[in-house]
Amino acid sequence: MEKTQAKPLTAAQQRQRDKKRRIWLRAGVQLFFFVTMPGAFVAGFSGVKQIFLHIGAGEVLSADSFTLSLLGLCGFTLLFDRFFCGYACAFGSLGDAVWALSGLLQKKLFHRKKQLRLPERAVLWGQKVKYLLLAGLVALYVTRQEKLLTGASPWEVFSRLTALRLPPEGFGVGIALLVLILLGMAVQPRFFCQFLCPMGAVFALLPVLPFARLHRQSEGCIPGCNACKQQCPVCLKLEESSLRSGECIACEACVGTCPKQNIHRWDTALCKHQWLPVLGKALLFFLLGCWLGFCRFI
Amino acid sequence: MKYKNFLLRAVNLLLFLGILWQYQQVALVRAAAVSQRKQEIAEVEAYNASVLQAQSAAQAEQSQSGYRDGTYEGSAFGFGDVIRVSVTIQNGKMTDISVLDASGEDKPYYKQALPLLDEMLAVQSAEVDTVSGATLTAEGLIGAVADALGKAAG
């Protein structure tokens, strides 16, 4: 009865294993926040809405619960990059789930090796749309025409679904938009987040502290390697000078995929275990969310 | 420059916050003036009302709303679960609404909808507009009060 000695893993195998673990860890954190805090992103954007509605009415700005939610989310993003987008937002998680499901279907049913996705040029153009959308919404709020949009918000429909309630009548436009967005999510990872999310536009414009961003040490890169960009849902190659760097949703897919492990952030550089920074940030965000009242169970 | 991107965004954010702050100062001054004016109007209206009330009190003692006195419970579906309220009727008037259970509501939304209770007391009816952004919670509160008033009307 001799036990077969497990061979030590090669570096490539080790990397593959780390990558898998990273993916499962992220999925777990996302599921946790999907169940406990599905309303966080709506509360955050309601803060933006509240501020501009007040301005439109010429009223004094007050620190009500929606405004505090917005401040909390923005503060967290300044310090920890868009961890909220990558790991905690329920709509983002929905996008990831639909994308993964679509990949699985394409593989099993149509035997496609490479998942269908939008061309890069379309993605770059699409990413500008959300800023227009944000500007449009703000204009509607300031002119107090926001009633025009009643029933058209796909967010509202989704948040009712997460409350296990059917959307009421008069939400036909919202439901149609949600279905279109779900279709979009199947052909481009994070379709809604990068193209349409007005909260994402706010986050992308925030001055995230430089050390909190993902950083690629380009000196060590293999010439011509594009692995990080291939994996990136928002087509970034992490160039410091790029104005698009705000688009990064901190999903950290590139960190696991880089063959030279060139991509770091201060927290990943600080400790050896990959799960510690993620769980630490998740815990911090959970506490913040509970304090702001996002949690459905506390 | 290494931090060009960050500095650009930081300057923009500061500009935006500066504008908001400036707006707030103007709004505060305006609000003070408006509230002073409102107070003056309220004083005049209170005087008018007291005259009218003296007249109408002579005409009819009671018999207006049709609600029987007592405390009534009502419930309706809010965002996550059933909201239960109790409504107190005194002398045919709704004098108090208290929420017995709203455990299914997310707190930011619930807080946003709470002023509805005062509004409903002020108009003595459950027929008020919902709160934008917290529609479901507001609908729950309104529905629960309407339910209780229905019982009060017998």
Coordinates of C-alpha atoms in Angstrom, one line a residue:
Chain A
M1 CA 0.0 0.0 0.0
E2 CA 2.1 2.8 -1.2
K3 CA 0.7 6.2 -1.5
T4 CA 1.5 7.8 -4.7
Q5 CA 3.5 10.9 -4.0
A6 CA 1.7 13.9 -5.3
K7 CA 4.0 15.6 -7.8
P8 CA 4.8 19.2 -7.0
L9 CA 2.9 21.5 -9.3
T10 CA 4.6 23.3 -12.0
A11 CA 4.5 27.1 -12.0
A12 CA 1.9 27.1 -14.8
Q13 CA -0.3 24.6 -13.0
Q14 CA 0.0 26.6 -9.8
R15 CA -1.1 29.8 -11.7
Q16 CA -4.0 27.9 -13.2
R17 CA -5.1 26.8 -9.8
D18 CA -4.8 30.3 -8.3
K19 CA -6.8 31.7 -11.2
K20 CA -9.6 29.1 -10.6
R21 CA -9.7 29.9 -6.9
R22 CA -9.8 33.6 -7.5
I23 CA -12.8 33.1 -9.8
W24 CA -14.7 31.0 -7.2
L25 CA -13.8 33.5 -4.4
R26 CA -15.2 36.3 -6.4
A27 CA -18.4 34.5 -7.3
G28 CA -18.9 33.6 -3.6
V29 CA -18.5 37.3 -2.5
Q30 CA -20.8 38.4 -5.3
L31 CA -23.5 35.9 -4.3
F32 CA -23.2 37.0 -0.6
F33 CA -23.8 40.6 -1.5
F34 CA -26.5 39.7 -4.1
V35 CA -28.5 38.1 -1.3
T36 CA -27.8 40.6 1.5
M37 CA -27.6 44.0 -0.3
P38 CA -29.5 43.9 -3.6
G39 CA -30.7 47.5 -3.2
A40 CA -27.4 49.2 -2.7
F41 CA -26.8 50.5 -6.2
V42 CA -30.3 52.0 -6.5
A43 CA -30.0 53.7 -3.1
G44 CA -26.6 55.2 -4.3
F45 CA -28.0 56.6 -7.5
S46 CA -31.1 57.9 -5.6
G47 CA -28.6 60.1 -3.8
V48 CA -27.6 61.7 -7.1
K49 CA -31.3 62.1 -8.0
Q50 CA -32.1 63.6 -4.6
I51 CA -29.3 66.2 -4.9
F52 CA -30.4 67.4 -8.3
L53 CA -34.1 67.3 -7.5
H54 CA -33.3 69.6 -4.5
I55 CA -31.3 71.9 -6.8
G56 CA -34.1 72.0 -9.4
A57 CA -36.6 73.0 -6.7
G58 CA -34.1 75.6 -5.2
E59 CA -34.2 73.8 -1.9
V60 CA -31.5 73.4 0.8
L61 CA -29.5 70.2 0.3
S62 CA -29.9 67.8 3.2
A63 CA -28.0 64.8 4.4
D64 CA -30.9 62.3 4.0
S65 CA -30.5 58.6 3.8
F66 CA -30.1 58.4 0.0
T67 CA -27.5 61.2 0.0
L68 CA -25.6 59.4 2.8
S69 CA -25.7 56.2 0.7
L70 CA -24.1 58.1 -2.2
L71 CA -21.4 59.6 -0.1
G72 CA -20.7 56.2 1.5
L73 CA -20.3 54.5 -1.9
C74 CA -18.2 57.3 -3.3
G75 CA -15.9 57.4 -0.3
F76 CA -15.4 53.7 -0.4
T77 CA -14.6 53.9 -4.1
L78 CA -12.0 56.7 -3.5
L79 CA -10.1 54.5 -1.1
F80 CA -10.5 51.0 -2.5
D81 CA -11.1 51.5 -6.2
R82 CA -14.4 50.2 -7.7
F83 CA -14.6 47.2 -5.4
F84 CA -18.3 47.9 -5.1
C85 CA -18.7 47.4 -8.9
G86 CA -16.5 44.4 -9.2
Y87 CA -17.7 42.5 -6.1
A88 CA -20.8 43.9 -4.4
C89 CA -23.2 45.4 -6.9
A90 CA -26.2 43.2 -7.5
F91 CA -26.7 44.3 -11.1
G92 CA -23.0 43.8 -11.9
S93 CA -23.3 40.3 -10.5
L94 CA -26.3 39.6 -12.6
G95 CA -24.3 40.7 -15.7
D96 CA -21.4 38.3 -14.8
A97 CA -23.9 35.5 -14.3
V98 CA -25.6 36.1 -17.6
W99 CA -22.2 36.3 -19.4
A100 CA -21.0 33.1 -17.8
L101 CA -24.3 31.3 -18.7
S102 CA -24.1 32.5 -22.2
G103 CA -20.5 31.3 -22.5
L104 CA -21.6 27.9 -21.2
L105 CA -24.5 27.6 -23.7
Q106 CA -22.3 28.6 -26.6
K107 CA -19.8 26.0 -25.6
K108 CA -22.2 23.1 -25.0
L109 CA -24.8 23.8 -27.7
F110 CA -22.8 25.4 -30.6
H111 CA -19.3 24.1 -29.7
R112 CA -17.9 27.5 -29.9
K113 CA -14.5 27.7 -28.3
K114 CA -14.4 31.5 -28.2
Q115 CA -17.3 33.3 -26.8
L116 CA -19.0 35.8 -29.0
R117 CA -18.4 39.4 -28.0
L118 CA -18.6 42.9 -29.3
P119 CA -15.7 44.3 -31.3
E120 CA -13.4 46.6 -29.4
R121 CA -14.3 49.8 -31.4
A122 CA -18.0 49.3 -30.4
V123 CA -17.0 48.8 -26.8
L124 CA -15.0 52.0 -26.7
W125 CA -17.8 54.0 -28.2
G126 CA -20.4 52.3 -26.0
Q127 CA -18.5 53.3 -22.9
K128 CA -19.2 57.0 -23.7
V129 CA -23.0 56.4 -23.7
K130 CA -23.3 56.2 -20.0
Y131 CA -21.9 59.7 -19.5
L132 CA -24.6 61.0 -21.9
L133 CA -27.2 59.1 -20.0
L134 CA -26.0 60.5 -16.7
A135 CA -26.1 64.1 -18.1
G136 CA -29.6 63.4 -19.5
L137 CA -30.9 62.1 -16.2
V138 CA -29.4 65.1 -14.3
A139 CA -31.0 67.5 -16.8
L140 CA -34.4 65.8 -16.3
Y141 CA -34.0 66.0 -12.5
V142 CA -33.0 69.7 -12.5
T143 CA -35.9 70.6 -14.7
R144 CA -38.1 68.4 -12.6
Q145 CA -39.3 66.3 -15.5
E146 CA -38.4 63.1 -13.8
K147 CA -42.0 61.9 -13.8
L148 CA -41.5 61.2 -17.6
L149 CA -39.3 58.3 -16.6
T150 CA -41.8 56.6 -14.3
G151 CA -42.1 53.0 -15.4
A152 CA -39.1 53.2 -17.8
S153 CA -36.3 52.3 -15.3
P154 CA -35.0 48.7 -15.8
W155 CA -33.3 49.1 -12.3
E156 CA -36.7 49.6 -10.7
V157 CA -38.1 46.4 -12.3
F158 CA -35.0 44.5 -11.3
S159 CA -35.1 45.7 -7.7
R160 CA -38.7 44.6 -7.5
L161 CA -37.7 41.2 -8.8
T162 CA -35.0 40.9 -6.1
A163 CA -37.8 41.6 -3.6
L164 CA -39.6 38.7 -5.1
R165 CA -42.4 40.9 -6.3
L166 CA -43.7 41.1 -9.8
P167 CA -43.4 44.6 -11.4
P168 CA -46.7 46.4 -11.4
E169 CA -48.6 47.6 -14.4
G170 CA -47.2 50.6 -16.3
F171 CA -43.7 49.2 -16.2
G172 CA -43.8 47.8 -19.8
V173 CA -41.0 50.0 -21.0
G174 CA -38.9 49.1 -18.0
I175 CA -39.4 45.4 -18.5
A176 CA -38.6 45.6 -22.2
L177 CA -35.4 47.5 -21.4
L178 CA -34.4 44.9 -18.8
V179 CA -34.9 42.1 -21.3
L180 CA -32.8 44.0 -23.9
I181 CA -30.1 44.6 -21.3
L182 CA -30.1 40.9 -20.4
L183 CA -29.6 40.1 -24.1
G184 CA -26.7 42.6 -24.2
M185 CA -25.2 41.1 -21.1
A186 CA -25.0 37.8 -23.0
V187 CA -22.8 39.3 -25.8
Q188 CA -20.6 41.5 -23.8
P189 CA -19.3 41.1 -20.2
R190 CA -20.6 43.8 -17.9
F191 CA -22.8 45.2 -20.7
F192 CA -24.9 47.4 -18.5
C193 CA -22.0 48.5 -16.1
Q194 CA -19.7 49.9 -18.9
F195 CA -22.3 51.2 -21.4
L196 CA -25.4 52.3 -19.5
C197 CA -24.9 52.5 -15.7
P198 CA -25.2 56.2 -14.6
M199 CA -23.8 55.2 -11.2
G200 CA -20.8 53.7 -13.1
A201 CA -20.3 57.0 -14.8
V202 CA -20.1 58.8 -11.5
F203 CA -17.6 56.2 -10.2
A204 CA -15.5 56.4 -13.4
L205 CA -15.2 60.2 -12.9
L206 CA -14.1 60.0 -9.3
P207 CA -10.4 60.6 -8.5
V208 CA -9.6 57.1 -7.1
L209 CA -6.4 57.4 -5.1
P210 CA -3.5 56.4 -7.4
F211 CA -2.1 53.7 -5.0
A212 CA -5.6 52.1 -4.8
R213 CA -5.7 51.4 -8.5
L214 CA -4.5 48.2 -10.2
H215 CA -1.0 48.8 -11.6
R216 CA 0.8 47.0 -14.4
Q217 CA 4.6 46.9 -14.3
S218 CA 5.0 47.2 -18.0
E219 CA 8.8 46.8 -18.0
G220 CA 8.4 43.1 -17.2
C221 CA 5.8 42.4 -19.9
I222 CA 6.3 39.8 -22.6
P223 CA 6.5 41.9 -25.9
G224 CA 3.2 41.7 -27.7
C225 CA 1.4 40.0 -24.9
N226 CA -2.3 41.0 -24.6
A227 CA -3.5 38.5 -22.1
C228 CA -4.8 41.1 -19.6
K229 CA -6.7 43.0 -22.3
Q230 CA -8.2 39.8 -23.6
Q231 CA -9.7 39.0 -20.2
C232 CA -10.7 42.5 -19.4
P233 CA -14.5 43.1 -19.6
V234 CA -13.9 46.8 -20.4
C235 CA -11.0 46.4 -22.8
L236 CA -8.4 48.1 -20.6
K237 CA -4.6 47.5 -20.8
L238 CA -3.9 49.4 -17.6
E239 CA -1.9 52.2 -19.1
E240 CA -1.3 54.9 -16.5
S241 CA -1.8 57.7 -18.9
S242 CA -5.0 56.4 -20.3
L243 CA -8.0 58.6 -19.6
R244 CA -10.1 55.4 -19.6
S245 CA -8.5 54.1 -16.5
G246 CA -11.7 55.0 -14.6
E247 CA -13.5 52.4 -16.5
C248 CA -11.8 49.6 -14.5
I249 CA -14.4 47.8 -12.4
A250 CA -11.8 46.2 -10.2
C251 CA -12.9 42.7 -11.2
E252 CA -9.2 41.7 -11.0
A253 CA -9.6 39.2 -13.9
C254 CA -6.2 40.5 -15.2
V255 CA -4.4 39.9 -12.0
G256 CA -5.1 36.1 -12.2
T257 CA -4.5 35.8 -15.9
C258 CA -1.1 37.7 -16.3
P259 CA 1.5 35.1 -17.2
K260 CA 4.2 37.2 -15.5
Q261 CA 2.1 38.3 -12.5
N262 CA 2.9 41.9 -13.3
I263 CA -0.4 43.4 -12.1
H264 CA -0.7 44.5 -8.5
R265 CA -2.4 46.8 -6.2
W266 CA -1.0 47.8 -2.8
D267 CA -3.1 45.2 -1.0
T268 CA -2.2 42.3 -3.3
A269 CA 1.4 43.3 -3.1
L270 CA 1.2 43.5 0.7
C271 CA 0.2 40.0 1.5
K272 CA 0.9 36.5 0.0
H273 CA -2.6 35.1 0.3
Q274 CA -4.8 36.2 -2.5
W275 CA -8.1 35.9 -0.6
L276 CA -7.2 38.1 2.4
P277 CA -7.4 41.5 0.6
V278 CA -10.7 40.5 -1.0
L279 CA -12.3 39.2 2.2
G280 CA -11.0 42.2 4.1
K281 CA -12.6 44.7 1.7
A282 CA -15.8 42.6 1.6
L283 CA -16.0 42.8 5.4
L284 CA -15.3 46.5 5.4
F285 CA -18.0 47.1 2.7
F286 CA -20.4 44.9 4.6
L287 CA -20.0 46.9 7.8
L288 CA -20.4 50.2 5.8
G289 CA -23.5 48.8 4.1
C290 CA -25.1 47.7 7.4
W291 CA -24.4 51.2 8.8
L292 CA -26.0 52.8 5.8
G293 CA -29.0 50.3 6.1
F294 CA -28.4 48.4 2.8
C295 CA -28.6 45.0 4.5
R296 CA -31.9 43.3 4.2
F297 CA -31.5 41.1 7.3
I298 CA -30.1 43.5 9.9
Chain B
M1 CA 3.2 63.1 -15.6
K2 CA 2.4 60.1 -13.5
Y3 CA -0.5 61.4 -11.5
K4 CA -2.0 63.6 -14.3
N5 CA -5.1 61.5 -14.5
F6 CA -5.8 61.6 -10.7
L7 CA -5.1 65.3 -10.4
L8 CA -7.4 66.1 -13.3
R9 CA -10.3 64.2 -11.7
A10 CA -9.5 65.6 -8.2
V11 CA -9.6 69.1 -9.5
N12 CA -12.9 68.4 -11.2
L13 CA -14.4 66.9 -8.1
L14 CA -13.3 69.8 -6.0
L15 CA -14.8 72.3 -8.5
F16 CA -18.1 70.4 -8.4
L17 CA -18.1 70.3 -4.6
G18 CA -17.3 74.0 -4.5
I19 CA -20.2 74.8 -6.7
L20 CA -22.5 72.6 -4.5
W21 CA -21.2 74.4 -1.4
Q22 CA -21.9 77.8 -3.0
Y23 CA -25.3 76.7 -4.0
Q24 CA -26.0 75.5 -0.5
Q25 CA -25.1 79.0 0.9
V26 CA -27.5 80.7 -1.4
A27 CA -30.2 78.1 -0.7
L28 CA -29.8 78.6 3.0
V29 CA -30.3 82.4 2.8
R30 CA -33.3 81.9 0.5
A31 CA -34.8 79.2 2.8
A32 CA -34.5 81.6 5.8
A33 CA -36.4 84.3 3.9
V34 CA -39.1 81.9 2.8
S35 CA -39.7 80.4 6.2
Q36 CA -40.0 83.9 7.7
R37 CA -42.6 84.8 5.0
K38 CA -44.4 81.5 5.7
Q39 CA -44.6 82.3 9.3
E40 CA -46.2 85.6 8.6
I41 CA -48.7 84.0 6.3
A42 CA -49.4 81.3 8.9
E43 CA -50.2 83.9 11.6
V44 CA -52.7 85.5 9.3
E45 CA -54.3 82.2 8.3
A46 CA -54.5 81.1 11.9
Y47 CA -56.4 84.2 12.8
N48 CA -58.8 83.6 9.8
A49 CA -59.2 80.0 10.8
S50 CA -60.0 80.8 14.4
V51 CA -62.8 83.1 13.2
L52 CA -64.2 80.5 10.8
Q53 CA -63.9 77.8 13.4
A54 CA -65.9 79.8 15.9
Q55 CA -68.7 80.1 13.3
S56 CA -68.8 76.5 12.3
A57 CA -68.5 75.2 15.8
A58 CA -71.8 76.9 16.5
Q59 CA -73.4 75.1 13.5
A60 CA -72.4 71.5 14.0
E61 CA -70.9 69.8 17.0
Q62 CA -69.7 66.7 15.4
S63 CA -70.7 64.3 12.6
Q64 CA -68.1 65.0 9.9
S65 CA -65.6 62.3 9.0
G66 CA -67.8 59.2 9.7
Y67 CA -64.9 57.5 11.5
R68 CA -65.8 55.8 14.8
D69 CA -63.4 56.5 17.7
G70 CA -60.9 53.9 18.7
T71 CA -57.6 52.3 17.6
Y72 CA -57.6 50.3 14.4
E73 CA -54.9 48.2 12.8
G74 CA -54.3 48.0 9.1
S75 CA -51.8 46.2 6.9
A76 CA -50.5 46.2 3.4
F77 CA -47.6 44.8 1.4
G78 CA -44.5 47.0 1.4
F79 CA -41.2 46.3 -0.3
G80 CA -40.1 43.1 1.4
D81 CA -42.9 42.1 3.7
V82 CA -46.2 43.2 5.2
I83 CA -46.3 46.6 6.9
R84 CA -48.7 46.9 9.9
V85 CA -49.8 50.3 11.3
S86 CA -52.2 51.3 14.0
V87 CA -54.4 54.4 13.6
T88 CA -56.0 56.2 16.5
I89 CA -59.3 58.1 15.9
Q90 CA -60.5 60.7 18.5
N91 CA -63.6 62.7 18.1
G92 CA -63.9 61.5 14.5
K93 CA -60.4 62.7 13.6
M94 CA -57.3 60.7 12.9
T95 CA -54.9 61.8 15.7
D96 CA -52.1 59.3 15.5
I97 CA -50.5 56.8 13.1
S98 CA -47.9 54.4 14.5
V99 CA -46.0 51.7 12.6
L100 CA -46.2 48.4 14.4
D101 CA -44.1 46.4 12.0
A102 CA -42.0 47.4 9.0
S103 CA -39.2 44.8 9.4
G104 CA -39.2 43.9 5.7
E105 CA -38.2 47.4 4.5
D106 CA -34.7 48.5 3.7
K107 CA -33.8 51.3 6.0
P108 CA -32.8 54.1 3.6
Y109 CA -36.1 53.7 1.7
Y110 CA -38.2 53.4 4.9
K111 CA -36.7 56.7 6.3
Q112 CA -37.4 58.4 3.0
A113 CA -41.1 57.3 3.2
L114 CA -41.7 58.1 6.9
P115 CA -42.8 61.8 6.4
L116 CA -45.9 60.4 4.6
L117 CA -47.4 59.6 8.0
D118 CA -47.4 63.3 9.0
E119 CA -48.7 64.2 5.6
M120 CA -51.6 61.7 6.0
L121 CA -52.4 63.1 9.4
A122 CA -52.4 66.7 8.0
V123 CA -54.9 65.9 5.2
Q124 CA -56.9 63.4 7.4
S125 CA -56.8 60.8 4.6
A126 CA -54.7 58.1 3.1
E127 CA -54.9 59.8 -0.3
V128 CA -51.4 61.3 -0.6
D129 CA -48.8 60.9 -3.3
T130 CA -46.1 58.2 -3.0
V131 CA -42.5 59.1 -2.4
S132 CA -40.3 58.9 -5.6
G133 CA -37.4 56.5 -5.0
A134 CA -39.2 54.6 -2.3
T135 CA -42.4 53.8 -4.1
L136 CA -43.1 50.3 -2.8
T137 CA -42.5 51.2 0.9
A138 CA -44.7 54.3 0.5
E139 CA -47.4 52.3 -1.2
G140 CA -47.3 49.9 1.7
L141 CA -47.7 52.6 4.3
I142 CA -50.5 54.3 2.4
G143 CA -52.2 51.0 1.9
A144 CA -52.0 50.0 5.5
V145 CA -53.4 53.3 6.7
A146 CA -56.2 53.1 4.1
D147 CA -56.9 49.5 5.4
A148 CA -57.2 50.8 9.0
L149 CA -59.4 53.7 8.0
G150 CA -61.7 51.3 6.2
K151 CA -62.2 49.4 9.4
A152 CA -62.8 52.7 11.3
A153 CA -65.5 53.6 8.8
G154 CA -67.1 50.3 9.6

